[in-house]
Amino acid sequence: MSLQKKGRYMFTLSSFLLFIGTSIVLILIPGPDLIFAITQGMTNGRKAGFYTAIGLSLGNIVHTLAAALGLSIIITTSVTAFSIFKWAGALYLFYLSYKAIKYRKNPIQINVAEPKSQRSLLLKGLTMNILNPKVAIFFLTFLPQFVQYKHGYVPLQMIILGLIFLILSGIIFALLAYFAGTFSQRLLEKPKFAEYANVTAAIIYIGLGLKLLTTQP
């Protein structure tokens, strides 16, 4: 990576690649945001899906800045505060894993949406993402695990990671939503497809929770 501090790379290659890989897998796991974007593409056309996806991804800017500021405050407050943050975040990720396993056999629901203007869909996606507290909590527990604390510039690292996640989610969401017409609705509603996706998500959440517990500022 190009960002350095006193001759050291701000991100190690292994941690950066792990972040990229984990982000892509998490983005591809069907969730409310992805399903909403794909639904718009399937029911209202490619452009509708594209603008919805862009709006959803842009909302991550707010969560990234909030997470960067929040983590910076937590770290500078005390070691105890950081420990509480780690345990609370890990428990939340374990809870997500539990829910994914519990509802793994539930088919993914696709609701037909009424046609809307491209601008309103972009704003709808943006608003949905910004006002979703689960996304805010997820960013605060996910991004810190890939920060290289010993290299400093914690808020800057968080912002860079968040922007990378935003770009990845924007590209993936937009492509899937734009070409949603080529996907079979039956595929998303297939019990086995939903089960595999949920089990994969559960494994990742457990791994992230365990990784968070070993994180040191």
Coordinates of N, CA and C in Angstrom, one line a residue:
M1 N 0.8 -1.2 0.0 CA 0.0 0.0 0.0 C 0.9 1.3 0.0
S2 N 0.3 2.4 -0.4 CA 1.1 3.6 -0.6 C 1.1 4.4 0.7
L3 N 0.2 4.3 1.6 CA 0.2 5.1 2.8 C 1.2 4.5 3.8
Q4 N 2.1 5.4 4.2 CA 3.1 5.0 5.1 C 3.3 5.9 6.3
K5 N 3.9 5.4 7.4 CA 4.2 6.2 8.5 C 5.6 5.8 9.0
K6 N 6.5 6.8 8.8 CA 7.9 6.6 9.2 C 8.5 5.3 8.5
G7 N 8.2 5.2 7.2 CA 8.8 4.1 6.5 C 8.0 2.8 6.6
R8 N 6.9 2.8 7.4 CA 6.1 1.5 7.5 C 4.8 1.7 6.8
Y9 N 4.4 0.6 6.2 CA 3.1 0.6 5.5 C 2.0 0.7 6.5
M10 N 1.0 1.6 6.2 CA -0.2 1.8 7.1 C -1.0 0.5 7.2
F11 N -1.1 -0.2 6.0 CA -1.8 -1.5 6.0 C -0.8 -2.6 5.5
T12 N -0.9 -3.7 6.2 CA -0.1 -4.9 5.7 C -0.8 -5.5 4.5
L13 N -0.1 -6.1 3.6 CA -0.8 -6.7 2.5 C -1.7 -7.8 2.9
S14 N -1.4 -8.6 3.9 CA -2.2 -9.7 4.3 C -3.6 -9.2 4.9
S15 N -3.5 -8.2 5.8 CA -4.7 -7.6 6.4 C -5.5 -6.9 5.4
F16 N -4.9 -6.3 4.4 CA -5.7 -5.6 3.4 C -6.4 -6.6 2.5
L17 N -5.7 -7.6 2.1 CA -6.4 -8.6 1.2 C -7.5 -9.4 2.0
L18 N -7.3 -9.6 3.3 CA -8.3 -10.2 4.1 C -9.5 -9.3 4.2
F19 N -9.3 -8.0 4.3 CA -10.4 -7.1 4.4 C -11.2 -7.1 3.1
I20 N -10.5 -7.1 2.0 CA -11.1 -7.1 0.7 C -12.0 -8.3 0.5
G21 N -11.4 -9.5 0.8 CA -12.1 -10.8 0.6 C -13.3 -10.9 1.5
T22 N -13.1 -10.5 2.8 CA -14.2 -10.6 3.7 C -15.3 -9.6 3.3
S23 N -15.0 -8.4 2.9 CA -16.0 -7.4 2.5 C -16.8 -8.0 1.3
I24 N -16.1 -8.5 0.3 CA -16.8 -9.0 -0.9 C -17.8 -10.1 -0.5
V25 N -17.4 -11.0 0.4 CA -18.3 -12.1 0.8 C -19.5 -11.6 1.5
L26 N -19.2 -10.7 2.4 CA -20.3 -10.1 3.2 C -21.3 -9.3 2.3
I27 N -20.8 -8.6 1.4 CA -21.6 -7.8 0.5 C -22.5 -8.7 -0.4
L28 N -21.9 -9.9 -0.8 CA -22.7 -10.8 -1.6 C -23.7 -11.6 -0.9
I29 N -23.6 -11.7 0.4 CA -24.6 -12.4 1.2 C -26.0 -11.6 1.2
P30 N -27.0 -12.2 0.7 CA -28.3 -11.5 0.6 C -28.8 -10.9 1.9
G31 N -29.0 -9.6 1.9 CA -29.5 -8.9 3.0 C -30.6 -7.9 2.5
P32 N -31.2 -7.2 3.4 CA -32.3 -6.3 3.0 C -31.9 -5.3 2.0
D33 N -30.7 -4.7 2.1 CA -30.2 -3.7 1.1 C -30.0 -4.3 -0.3
L34 N -29.3 -5.4 -0.3 CA -29.1 -6.1 -1.6 C -30.4 -6.6 -2.3
I35 N -31.3 -7.1 -1.4 CA -32.6 -7.6 -2.0 C -33.4 -6.5 -2.5
F36 N -33.4 -5.3 -1.8 CA -34.1 -4.2 -2.2 C -33.6 -3.7 -3.6
A37 N -32.3 -3.6 -3.7 CA -31.7 -3.1 -5.0 C -32.0 -4.1 -6.1
I38 N -31.9 -5.4 -5.9 CA -32.2 -6.4 -6.9 C -33.7 -6.3 -7.3
T39 N -34.5 -6.2 -6.3 CA -36.0 -6.1 -6.5 C -36.3 -4.9 -7.5
Q40 N -35.7 -3.8 -7.2 CA -35.9 -2.6 -8.1 C -35.5 -2.9 -9.5
G41 N -34.3 -3.6 -9.6 CA -33.8 -3.9 -11.0 C -34.8 -4.9 -11.7
M42 N -35.3 -5.9 -10.9 CA -36.2 -6.9 -11.5 C -37.6 -6.3 -11.9
T43 N -38.1 -5.4 -11.1 CA -39.4 -4.9 -11.3 C -39.5 -3.6 -12.0
N44 N -38.6 -2.7 -11.8 CA -38.6 -1.4 -12.4 C -37.6 -1.1 -13.4
G45 N -36.8 -2.1 -13.8 CA -35.8 -1.8 -14.8 C -34.3 -1.7 -14.3
R46 N -33.4 -1.8 -15.2 CA -32.0 -1.8 -14.8 C -31.6 -0.4 -14.2
K47 N -32.0 0.7 -14.7 CA -31.6 2.0 -14.2 C -32.1 2.1 -12.8
A48 N -33.3 1.7 -12.5 CA -33.9 1.8 -11.2 C -33.0 1.0 -10.2
G49 N -32.6 -0.2 -10.6 CA -31.8 -1.0 -9.7 C -30.4 -0.3 -9.5
F50 N -29.9 0.3 -10.6 CA -28.6 0.9 -10.5 C -28.6 2.1 -9.5
Y51 N -29.6 3.0 -9.6 CA -29.7 4.1 -8.8 C -29.9 3.8 -7.3
T52 N -30.7 2.7 -7.1 CA -31.0 2.3 -5.8 C -29.7 1.8 -5.1
A53 N -29.0 1.0 -5.9 CA -27.7 0.5 -5.4 C -26.7 1.6 -5.0
I54 N -26.6 2.6 -5.9 CA -25.7 3.7 -5.6 C -26.1 4.4 -4.3
G55 N -27.4 4.6 -4.2 CA -27.9 5.3 -3.0 C -27.6 4.6 -1.7
L56 N -27.8 3.3 -1.8 CA -27.5 2.4 -0.6 C -26.1 2.5 -0.2
S57 N -25.2 2.4 -1.2 CA -23.8 2.5 -1.0 C -23.3 3.8 -0.4
L58 N -23.8 4.9 -1.0 CA -23.4 6.2 -0.5 C -23.7 6.4 1.0
G59 N -24.8 5.8 1.4 CA -25.1 5.9 2.9 C -24.0 5.4 3.8
N60 N -23.1 4.6 3.2 CA -22.0 4.1 4.1 C -21.0 5.2 4.4
I61 N -21.0 6.3 3.7 CA -20.1 7.4 4.0 C -20.4 7.9 5.5
V62 N -21.7 8.0 5.8 CA -22.1 8.5 7.1 C -21.6 7.5 8.2
H63 N -21.9 6.2 7.9 CA -21.5 5.2 8.9 C -20.0 5.1 9.1
T64 N -19.3 5.3 8.0 CA -17.8 5.3 8.1 C -17.3 6.4 9.0
L65 N -17.7 7.6 8.7 CA -17.3 8.8 9.5 C -17.7 8.6 11.0
A66 N -18.9 8.1 11.2 CA -19.4 7.9 12.6 C -18.5 6.9 13.3
A67 N -18.2 5.8 12.6 CA -17.4 4.7 13.2 C -16.0 5.2 13.5
A68 N -15.4 6.0 12.5 CA -14.1 6.5 12.7 C -14.0 7.4 13.9
L69 N -15.0 8.3 14.1 CA -15.0 9.2 15.2 C -15.3 8.5 16.5
G70 N -16.2 7.5 16.4 CA -16.6 6.8 17.6 C -15.4 5.9 18.2
L71 N -14.7 5.3 17.3 CA -13.6 4.4 17.7 C -12.5 5.3 18.3
S72 N -12.2 6.4 17.6 CA -11.2 7.3 18.1 C -11.5 7.8 19.5
I73 N -12.7 8.1 19.8 CA -13.1 8.5 21.2 C -13.0 7.4 22.2
I74 N -13.4 6.2 21.7 CA -13.3 5.0 22.6 C -11.8 4.7 23.0
I75 N -11.0 4.7 22.0 CA -9.5 4.4 22.3 C -8.9 5.4 23.2
T76 N -9.2 6.7 23.0 CA -8.6 7.8 23.8 C -9.2 7.9 25.1
T77 N -10.4 7.3 25.3 CA -11.0 7.4 26.6 C -10.3 6.6 27.7
S78 N -10.3 5.3 27.5 CA -9.6 4.4 28.4 C -9.5 3.0 27.9
V79 N -8.7 2.2 28.5 CA -8.5 0.8 28.1 C -9.8 0.0 28.4
T80 N -10.4 0.4 29.6 CA -11.6 -0.3 30.0 C -12.8 0.0 29.0
A81 N -12.9 1.2 28.5 CA -13.9 1.5 27.5 C -13.7 0.7 26.2
F82 N -12.4 0.6 25.8 CA -12.1 -0.2 24.6 C -12.5 -1.7 24.8
S83 N -12.2 -2.2 26.0 CA -12.6 -3.6 26.3 C -14.1 -3.8 26.3
I84 N -14.8 -2.9 26.9 CA -16.3 -2.9 26.8 C -16.8 -2.9 25.4
F85 N -16.2 -2.1 24.6 CA -16.5 -2.0 23.2 C -16.3 -3.3 22.5
K86 N -15.1 -3.9 22.8 CA -14.8 -5.2 22.1 C -15.8 -6.3 22.5
W87 N -16.1 -6.4 23.8 CA -17.1 -7.5 24.2 C -18.5 -7.2 23.7
A88 N -18.9 -5.9 23.7 CA -20.2 -5.6 23.2 C -20.3 -5.9 21.7
G89 N -19.3 -5.5 21.0 CA -19.3 -5.7 19.5 C -19.2 -7.2 19.2
A90 N -18.4 -8.0 19.9 CA -18.3 -9.4 19.7 C -19.6 -10.1 20.0
L91 N -20.3 -9.7 21.1 CA -21.6 -10.3 21.4 C -22.6 -10.0 20.3
Y92 N -22.5 -8.8 19.8 CA -23.5 -8.4 18.7 C -23.2 -9.3 17.5
L93 N -22.0 -9.5 17.1 CA -21.6 -10.4 16.0 C -22.1 -11.8 16.2
F94 N -21.9 -12.3 17.5 CA -22.3 -13.7 17.8 C -23.9 -13.8 17.7
Y95 N -24.5 -12.7 18.1 CA -26.0 -12.6 18.0 C -26.4 -12.7 16.5
L96 N -25.7 -12.0 15.6 CA -26.0 -12.1 14.2 C -25.8 -13.5 13.7
S97 N -24.8 -14.1 14.2 CA -24.5 -15.5 13.8 C -25.6 -16.4 14.2
Y98 N -26.1 -16.2 15.5 CA -27.2 -17.0 16.0 C -28.5 -16.9 15.1
K99 N -28.8 -15.6 14.8 CA -30.0 -15.4 14.0 C -29.8 -16.0 12.6
A100 N -28.6 -15.9 12.0 CA -28.4 -16.5 10.7 C -28.6 -18.0 10.7
I101 N -28.2 -18.7 11.8 CA -28.4 -20.1 11.9 C -29.8 -20.5 12.2
K102 N -30.4 -19.7 13.1 CA -31.8 -19.9 13.4 C -32.8 -19.8 12.3
Y103 N -32.6 -18.8 11.4 CA -33.5 -18.6 10.3 C -32.8 -19.0 8.9
R104 N -31.9 -20.0 9.0 CA -31.2 -20.4 7.8 C -32.1 -21.0 6.7
K105 N -33.2 -21.6 7.1 CA -34.1 -22.3 6.2 C -35.2 -21.4 5.6
N106 N -35.2 -20.2 6.2 CA -36.3 -19.2 5.7 C -35.9 -18.7 4.3
P107 N -36.9 -18.8 3.3 CA -36.6 -18.3 2.0 C -36.4 -16.8 2.0
I108 N -35.6 -16.3 1.1 CA -35.4 -14.9 1.0 C -36.6 -14.3 0.3
Q109 N -37.2 -13.3 1.0 CA -38.4 -12.7 0.5 C -38.1 -11.5 -0.5
I110 N -38.8 -11.5 -1.6 CA -38.7 -10.4 -2.6 C -40.0 -9.8 -2.8
N111 N -40.1 -8.6 -2.4 CA -41.4 -7.8 -2.5 C -41.4 -6.9 -3.7
V112 N -42.5 -7.0 -4.5 CA -42.6 -6.2 -5.7 C -42.8 -4.8 -5.3
A113 N -42.0 -3.9 -5.8 CA -42.1 -2.4 -5.5 C -42.7 -1.7 -6.6
E114 N -43.4 -0.6 -6.2 CA -44.0 0.3 -7.2 C -42.9 1.1 -7.9
P115 N -43.2 1.4 -9.2 CA -42.2 2.2 -9.9 C -42.0 3.5 -9.3
K116 N -40.7 4.0 -9.3 CA -40.4 5.3 -8.7 C -39.4 6.0 -9.6
S117 N -39.2 7.3 -9.5 CA -38.2 8.0 -10.3 C -36.8 7.6 -9.9
Q118 N -35.9 7.8 -10.8 CA -34.5 7.4 -10.4 C -34.0 8.2 -9.3
R119 N -34.3 9.5 -9.2 CA -33.9 10.3 -8.1 C -34.5 9.9 -6.8
S120 N -35.7 9.6 -6.8 CA -36.4 9.1 -5.5 C -35.8 7.8 -5.1
L121 N -35.5 6.9 -6.0 CA -34.9 5.6 -5.6 C -33.5 5.8 -5.0
L122 N -32.7 6.7 -5.6 CA -31.4 7.0 -5.0 C -31.5 7.5 -3.6
L123 N -32.4 8.5 -3.4 CA -32.7 9.1 -2.1 C -33.2 8.0 -1.1
K124 N -34.1 7.1 -1.6 CA -34.7 6.1 -0.8 C -33.6 5.1 -0.3
G125 N -32.7 4.7 -1.2 CA -31.6 3.9 -0.8 C -30.6 4.5 0.1
L126 N -30.3 5.8 -0.1 CA -29.5 6.6 0.8 C -30.1 6.7 2.2
T127 N -31.4 7.0 2.3 CA -32.1 7.2 3.5 C -32.2 5.8 4.3
M128 N -32.5 4.8 3.5 CA -32.6 3.4 4.1 C -31.3 3.1 4.8
N129 N -30.2 3.3 4.2 CA -28.9 2.9 4.7 C -28.5 3.8 5.9
I130 N -28.7 5.1 5.8 CA -28.2 6.0 6.9 C -29.0 5.8 8.1
L131 N -30.3 5.5 8.0 CA -31.2 5.4 9.2 C -31.3 4.0 9.7
N132 N -30.5 3.1 9.2 CA -30.5 1.7 9.6 C -29.4 1.6 10.8
P133 N -29.9 1.4 12.0 CA -28.9 1.3 13.1 C -28.1 0.1 13.1
K134 N -28.6 -1.0 12.4 CA -27.8 -2.2 12.3 C -26.5 -2.0 11.5
V135 N -26.7 -1.2 10.4 CA -25.5 -0.9 9.6 C -24.5 -0.1 10.4
A136 N -25.0 0.9 11.2 CA -24.1 1.7 12.0 C -23.3 0.8 13.0
I137 N -24.0 -0.1 13.6 CA -23.3 -1.0 14.6 C -22.4 -1.9 13.9
F138 N -22.8 -2.4 12.7 CA -21.9 -3.3 12.0 C -20.6 -2.6 11.6
F139 N -20.7 -1.4 11.1 CA -19.5 -0.7 10.7 C -18.5 -0.5 11.9
L140 N -19.1 -0.2 13.1 CA -18.3 0.1 14.3 C -17.7 -1.2 14.8
T141 N -18.2 -2.4 14.5 CA -17.6 -3.6 14.9 C -16.7 -4.3 13.8
F142 N -17.0 -4.0 12.6 CA -16.3 -4.6 11.4 C -15.0 -3.9 11.1
L143 N -15.0 -2.6 10.8 CA -13.9 -1.9 10.4 C -12.7 -1.9 11.4
P144 N -12.9 -1.7 12.7 CA -11.8 -1.7 13.6 C -10.9 -2.9 13.6
Q145 N -11.4 -4.0 13.1 CA -10.6 -5.3 13.2 C -9.5 -5.3 12.1
F146 N -9.6 -4.3 11.2 CA -8.6 -4.3 10.1 C -7.7 -3.1 10.2
V147 N -7.8 -2.3 11.3 CA -7.0 -1.2 11.6 C -5.7 -1.6 12.2
Q148 N -4.6 -1.1 11.7 CA -3.2 -1.3 12.2 C -2.9 -0.3 13.3
Y149 N -3.3 -0.5 14.5 CA -3.2 0.5 15.6 C -1.8 1.0 15.9
K150 N -0.8 0.1 15.7 CA 0.5 0.5 16.0 C 1.1 1.4 15.0
H151 N 0.4 1.6 13.9 CA 0.9 2.5 12.8 C 0.2 3.9 13.0
G152 N -0.7 4.0 13.9 CA -1.3 5.3 14.1 C -2.4 5.7 13.1
Y153 N -2.8 7.0 13.1 CA -3.8 7.5 12.1 C -5.0 6.6 12.1
V154 N -5.5 6.2 13.3 CA -6.7 5.3 13.3 C -7.9 5.8 12.6
P155 N -8.3 7.1 12.8 CA -9.5 7.6 12.1 C -9.3 7.6 10.6
L156 N -8.1 7.9 10.1 CA -7.8 7.9 8.7 C -7.9 6.5 8.1
Q157 N -7.3 5.6 8.9 CA -7.4 4.2 8.4 C -8.8 3.7 8.3
M158 N -9.6 4.1 9.3 CA -11.1 3.7 9.3 C -11.8 4.3 8.1
I159 N -11.5 5.5 7.8 CA -12.1 6.2 6.6 C -11.7 5.5 5.3
I160 N -10.4 5.2 5.2 CA -9.9 4.5 4.0 C -10.6 3.2 3.8
L161 N -10.7 2.4 4.9 CA -11.3 1.1 4.8 C -12.8 1.2 4.5
G162 N -13.5 2.2 5.1 CA -14.9 2.5 4.8 C -15.1 2.8 3.4
L163 N -14.3 3.7 2.8 CA -14.4 4.1 1.4 C -14.2 2.9 0.5
I164 N -13.3 2.0 0.8 CA -13.0 0.8 0.0 C -14.3 -0.1 0.1
F165 N -14.8 -0.2 1.3 CA -16.1 -1.0 1.4 C -17.2 -0.4 0.6
L166 N -17.3 0.9 0.6 CA -18.3 1.7 -0.1 C -18.2 1.4 -1.6
I167 N -17.0 1.5 -2.1 CA -16.7 1.3 -3.5 C -17.1 -0.2 -3.9
L168 N -16.6 -1.1 -3.1 CA -16.9 -2.5 -3.4 C -18.4 -2.8 -3.4
S169 N -19.1 -2.3 -2.4 CA -20.5 -2.5 -2.3 C -21.3 -1.8 -3.4
G170 N -20.8 -0.6 -3.8 CA -21.4 0.1 -4.9 C -21.3 -0.7 -6.2
I171 N -20.1 -1.2 -6.5 CA -19.9 -1.9 -7.7 C -20.7 -3.2 -7.8
I172 N -20.7 -4.0 -6.7 CA -21.4 -5.3 -6.6 C -22.9 -5.1 -6.6
F173 N -23.4 -4.2 -5.8 CA -24.8 -3.9 -5.8 C -25.3 -3.4 -7.1
A174 N -24.6 -2.5 -7.7 CA -25.0 -1.9 -9.0 C -25.0 -3.0 -10.1
L175 N -24.0 -3.8 -10.1 CA -24.0 -4.9 -11.2 C -25.1 -5.9 -11.0
L176 N -25.3 -6.3 -9.7 CA -26.4 -7.3 -9.5 C -27.7 -6.7 -9.8
A177 N -27.9 -5.4 -9.4 CA -29.2 -4.8 -9.6 C -29.5 -4.5 -11.0
Y178 N -28.4 -4.1 -11.7 CA -28.5 -3.7 -13.1 C -28.9 -4.9 -14.0
F179 N -28.3 -6.0 -13.7 CA -28.5 -7.2 -14.4 C -29.5 -8.2 -13.7
A180 N -30.3 -7.6 -12.9 CA -31.3 -8.4 -12.1 C -32.2 -9.2 -13.0
G181 N -32.5 -8.7 -14.1 CA -33.4 -9.4 -15.0 C -32.9 -10.7 -15.5
T182 N -31.6 -10.9 -15.4 CA -31.1 -12.2 -15.8 C -31.1 -13.2 -14.7
F183 N -31.4 -12.8 -13.5 CA -31.4 -13.7 -12.4 C -32.8 -14.3 -12.2
S184 N -32.9 -15.5 -11.9 CA -34.2 -16.1 -11.6 C -34.7 -15.8 -10.2
Q185 N -35.9 -15.4 -10.1 CA -36.5 -15.1 -8.8 C -36.5 -16.4 -8.0
R186 N -36.7 -17.5 -8.6 CA -36.8 -18.8 -7.9 C -35.4 -19.1 -7.2
L187 N -34.3 -18.6 -7.8 CA -33.0 -18.9 -7.2 C -32.9 -18.3 -5.8
L188 N -33.4 -17.0 -5.7 CA -33.3 -16.3 -4.4 C -34.3 -16.9 -3.4
E189 N -35.3 -17.5 -3.9 CA -36.3 -18.1 -3.0 C -36.1 -19.6 -2.7
K190 N -35.1 -20.1 -3.3 CA -34.7 -21.5 -3.1 C -34.3 -21.7 -1.7
P191 N -34.9 -22.7 -0.9 CA -34.5 -22.9 0.5 C -33.0 -23.2 0.6
K192 N -32.5 -24.0 -0.2 CA -31.1 -24.4 -0.1 C -30.1 -23.2 -0.3
F193 N -30.5 -22.3 -1.2 CA -29.7 -21.1 -1.5 C -29.7 -20.2 -0.3
A194 N -30.9 -20.0 0.3 CA -31.0 -19.2 1.5 C -30.2 -19.8 2.7
E195 N -30.3 -21.1 2.8 CA -29.6 -21.9 3.9 C -28.1 -21.7 3.8
Y196 N -27.6 -21.9 2.6 CA -26.1 -21.8 2.4 C -25.6 -20.4 2.7
A197 N -26.4 -19.4 2.2 CA -26.0 -18.0 2.4 C -26.0 -17.7 3.9
N198 N -27.0 -18.2 4.7 CA -27.1 -17.9 6.1 C -26.0 -18.6 6.9
V199 N -25.7 -19.8 6.5 CA -24.6 -20.6 7.2 C -23.3 -19.9 7.0
T200 N -23.1 -19.4 5.7 CA -21.8 -18.7 5.4 C -21.7 -17.4 6.2
A201 N -22.8 -16.7 6.3 CA -22.8 -15.5 7.1 C -22.6 -15.8 8.6
A202 N -23.1 -16.8 9.1 CA -22.9 -17.2 10.5 C -21.5 -17.5 10.8
I203 N -20.8 -18.2 9.9 CA -19.4 -18.5 10.1 C -18.5 -17.3 10.1
I204 N -18.8 -16.4 9.2 CA -18.1 -15.1 9.1 C -18.3 -14.3 10.3
Y205 N -19.5 -14.2 10.8 CA -19.8 -13.4 12.0 C -19.1 -13.9 13.2
I206 N -19.0 -15.2 13.3 CA -18.3 -15.8 14.5 C -16.8 -15.5 14.4
G207 N -16.3 -15.7 13.2 CA -14.9 -15.3 13.0 C -14.6 -13.9 13.3
L208 N -15.4 -13.0 12.8 CA -15.2 -11.6 13.1 C -15.3 -11.3 14.6
G209 N -16.3 -12.0 15.3 CA -16.4 -11.8 16.7 C -15.2 -12.2 17.5
L210 N -14.7 -13.3 17.1 CA -13.5 -13.9 17.8 C -12.3 -13.0 17.5
K211 N -12.2 -12.5 16.2 CA -11.1 -11.6 15.9 C -11.2 -10.3 16.6
L212 N -12.4 -9.8 16.8 CA -12.6 -8.5 17.6 C -12.1 -8.7 19.0
L213 N -12.3 -9.8 19.6 CA -12.0 -10.0 21.0 C -10.4 -10.0 21.2
T214 N -9.7 -10.3 20.1 CA -8.2 -10.4 20.2 C -7.6 -9.1 19.7
T215 N -8.4 -8.1 19.3 CA -7.9 -6.8 18.9 C -7.4 -6.0 20.0
Q216 N -6.2 -5.4 19.8 CA -5.5 -4.6 20.8 C -5.3 -3.2 20.2
P217 N -5.6 -2.1 21.0 CA -5.4 -0.8 20.5 C -3.9 -0.4 20.4

